Short mmCIF file of C-alpha atoms in Angstrom, two decimals:
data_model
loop_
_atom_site.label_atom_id
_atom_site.label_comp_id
_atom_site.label_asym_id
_atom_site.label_seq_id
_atom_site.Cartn_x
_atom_site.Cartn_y
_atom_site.Cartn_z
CA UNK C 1 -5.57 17.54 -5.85
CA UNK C 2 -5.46 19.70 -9.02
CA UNK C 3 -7.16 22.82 -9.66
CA UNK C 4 -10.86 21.54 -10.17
CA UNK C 5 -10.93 19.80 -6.99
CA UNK C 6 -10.44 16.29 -8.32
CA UNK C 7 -7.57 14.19 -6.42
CA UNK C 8 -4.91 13.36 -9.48
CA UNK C 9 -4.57 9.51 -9.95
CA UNK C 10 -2.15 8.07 -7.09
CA UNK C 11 0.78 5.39 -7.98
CA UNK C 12 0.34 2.72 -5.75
CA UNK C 13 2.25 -0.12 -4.82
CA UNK C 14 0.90 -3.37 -3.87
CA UNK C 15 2.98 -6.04 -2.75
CA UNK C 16 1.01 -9.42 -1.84
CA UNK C 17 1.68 -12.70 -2.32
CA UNK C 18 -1.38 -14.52 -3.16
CA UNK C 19 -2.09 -13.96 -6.60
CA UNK C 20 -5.99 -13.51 -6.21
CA UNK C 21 -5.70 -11.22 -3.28
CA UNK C 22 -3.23 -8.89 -5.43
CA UNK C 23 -5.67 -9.23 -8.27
CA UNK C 24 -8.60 -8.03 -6.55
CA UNK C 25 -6.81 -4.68 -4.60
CA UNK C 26 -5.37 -3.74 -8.19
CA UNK C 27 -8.92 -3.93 -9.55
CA UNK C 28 -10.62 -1.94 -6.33
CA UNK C 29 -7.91 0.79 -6.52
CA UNK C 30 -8.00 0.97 -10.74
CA UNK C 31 -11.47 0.93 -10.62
CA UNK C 32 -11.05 4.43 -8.19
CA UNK C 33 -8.58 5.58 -11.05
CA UNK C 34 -5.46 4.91 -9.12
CA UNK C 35 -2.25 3.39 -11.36
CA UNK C 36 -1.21 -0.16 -9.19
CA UNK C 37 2.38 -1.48 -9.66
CA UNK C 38 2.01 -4.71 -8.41
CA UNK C 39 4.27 -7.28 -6.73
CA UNK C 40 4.37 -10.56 -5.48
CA UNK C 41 7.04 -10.43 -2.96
CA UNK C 42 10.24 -7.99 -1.34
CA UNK C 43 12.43 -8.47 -4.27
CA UNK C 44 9.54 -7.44 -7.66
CA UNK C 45 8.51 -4.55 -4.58
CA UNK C 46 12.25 -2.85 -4.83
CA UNK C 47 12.84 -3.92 -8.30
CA UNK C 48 9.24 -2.40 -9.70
CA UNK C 49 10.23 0.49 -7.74
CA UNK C 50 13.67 1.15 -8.86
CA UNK C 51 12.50 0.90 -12.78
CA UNK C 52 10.64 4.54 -12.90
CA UNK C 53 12.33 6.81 -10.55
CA UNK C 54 10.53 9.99 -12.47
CA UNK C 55 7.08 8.76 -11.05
CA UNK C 56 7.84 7.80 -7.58
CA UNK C 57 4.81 5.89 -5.81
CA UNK C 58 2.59 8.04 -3.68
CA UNK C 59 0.92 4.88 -1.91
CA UNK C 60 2.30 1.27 -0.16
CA UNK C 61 -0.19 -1.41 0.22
CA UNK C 62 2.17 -3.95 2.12
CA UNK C 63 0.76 -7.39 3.03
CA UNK C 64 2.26 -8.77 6.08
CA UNK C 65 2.70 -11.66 5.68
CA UNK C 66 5.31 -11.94 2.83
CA UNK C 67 8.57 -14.20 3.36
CA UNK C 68 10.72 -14.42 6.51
CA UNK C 69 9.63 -12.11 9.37
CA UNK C 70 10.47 -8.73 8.66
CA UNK C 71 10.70 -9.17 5.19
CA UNK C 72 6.89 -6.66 5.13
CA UNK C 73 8.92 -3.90 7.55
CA UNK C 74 12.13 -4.08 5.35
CA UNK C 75 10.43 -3.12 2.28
CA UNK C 76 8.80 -0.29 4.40
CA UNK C 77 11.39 0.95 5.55
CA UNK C 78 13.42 0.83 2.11
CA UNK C 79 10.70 2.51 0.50
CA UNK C 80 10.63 5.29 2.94
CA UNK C 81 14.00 5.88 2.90
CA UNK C 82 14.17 6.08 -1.04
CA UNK C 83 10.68 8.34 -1.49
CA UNK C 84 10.27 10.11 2.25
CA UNK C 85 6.12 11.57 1.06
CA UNK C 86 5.31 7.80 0.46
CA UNK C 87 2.07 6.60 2.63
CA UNK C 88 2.51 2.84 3.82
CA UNK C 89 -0.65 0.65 4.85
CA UNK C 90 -0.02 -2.32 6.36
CA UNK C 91 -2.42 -5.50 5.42
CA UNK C 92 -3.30 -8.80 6.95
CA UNK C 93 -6.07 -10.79 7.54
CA UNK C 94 -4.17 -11.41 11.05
CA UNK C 95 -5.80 -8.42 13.03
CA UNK C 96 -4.48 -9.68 16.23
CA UNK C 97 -1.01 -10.32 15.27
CA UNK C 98 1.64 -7.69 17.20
CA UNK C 99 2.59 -6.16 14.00
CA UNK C 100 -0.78 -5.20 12.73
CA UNK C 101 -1.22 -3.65 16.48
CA UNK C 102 1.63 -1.71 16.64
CA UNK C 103 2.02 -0.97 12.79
CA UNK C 104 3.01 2.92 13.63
CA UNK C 105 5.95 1.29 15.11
CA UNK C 106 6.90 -0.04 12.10
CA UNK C 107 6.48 3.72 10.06
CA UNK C 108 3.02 2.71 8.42
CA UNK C 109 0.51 5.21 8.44
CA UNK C 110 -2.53 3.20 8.78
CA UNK C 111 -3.46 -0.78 8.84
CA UNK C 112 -6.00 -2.52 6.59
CA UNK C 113 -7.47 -5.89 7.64
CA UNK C 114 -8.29 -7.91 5.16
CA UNK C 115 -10.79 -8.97 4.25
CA UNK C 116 -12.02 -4.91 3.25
CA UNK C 117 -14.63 -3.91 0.85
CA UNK C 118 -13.91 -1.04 -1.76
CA UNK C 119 -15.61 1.60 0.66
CA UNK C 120 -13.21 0.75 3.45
CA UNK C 121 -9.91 1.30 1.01
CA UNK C 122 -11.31 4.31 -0.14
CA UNK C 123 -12.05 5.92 3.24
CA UNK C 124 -8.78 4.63 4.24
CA UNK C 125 -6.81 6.85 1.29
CA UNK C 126 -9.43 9.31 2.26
CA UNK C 127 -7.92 9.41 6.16
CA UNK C 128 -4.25 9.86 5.17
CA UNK C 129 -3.84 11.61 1.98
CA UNK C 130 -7.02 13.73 2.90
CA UNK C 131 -10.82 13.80 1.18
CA UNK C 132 -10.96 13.85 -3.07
#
């Protein structure tokens, strides 16, 4: 937060492979005022990452299912490694699947299932960074 209260705009990294799905979280979270890096897989995740190491992301949207199994947890665990404050959510429209029920496991802070409207997102960031 800065000195009047307001929560600063958060960097936040999406990574989902369907192109409509990223779409629509990078307009929910821009239209909160939140910057969105988005990517469409593991590789544009590390690489978008790696390009501005001044501004490092404050927030991981992660879809789980992206590429071979693990592929979601690797980039997790990479990002955590290279910025330690980062907040992951995992995503999936597979609530039932054992990585969405044991995401803490996996180091991610909270899960999101899809499909979520704008108010769940925003009471999500709300729960782990804290209210605005």
């Amino acid at each position: 937060m800065d000195n009047s209260g307001e929560r600063r705009a958060l960097r936040v990294l999406v990574m989902d492979d369907e192109p409509m799905v990223l779409e629509g979280i990078s307009m929910l979270l821009e239209s909160l005022g939140h910057v969105v890096i988005g990517a469409a897989d593991a590789t544009q995740a590390l690489s978008e990452m790696s390009r501005d190491v001044a501004s490092p992301p404050d927030l991981a949207i992660l879809d789980l299912s992206i590429g071979s199994v693990g592929t979601t947890s690797m980039v997790a665990a990479q990002l955590k490694a290279r910025y330690p404050q980062i907040h992951l959510i995992l995503t999936s429209g597979h609530q039932a699947d054992p990585a969405m029920l044991n995401y803490r496991d996996q180091g991610f802070d909270a899960r999101l299932d899809k499909p979520f409207r704008l108010s769940d997102l925003k009471a999500l960031i709300a729960q782990i960074l804290g209210p605005s």
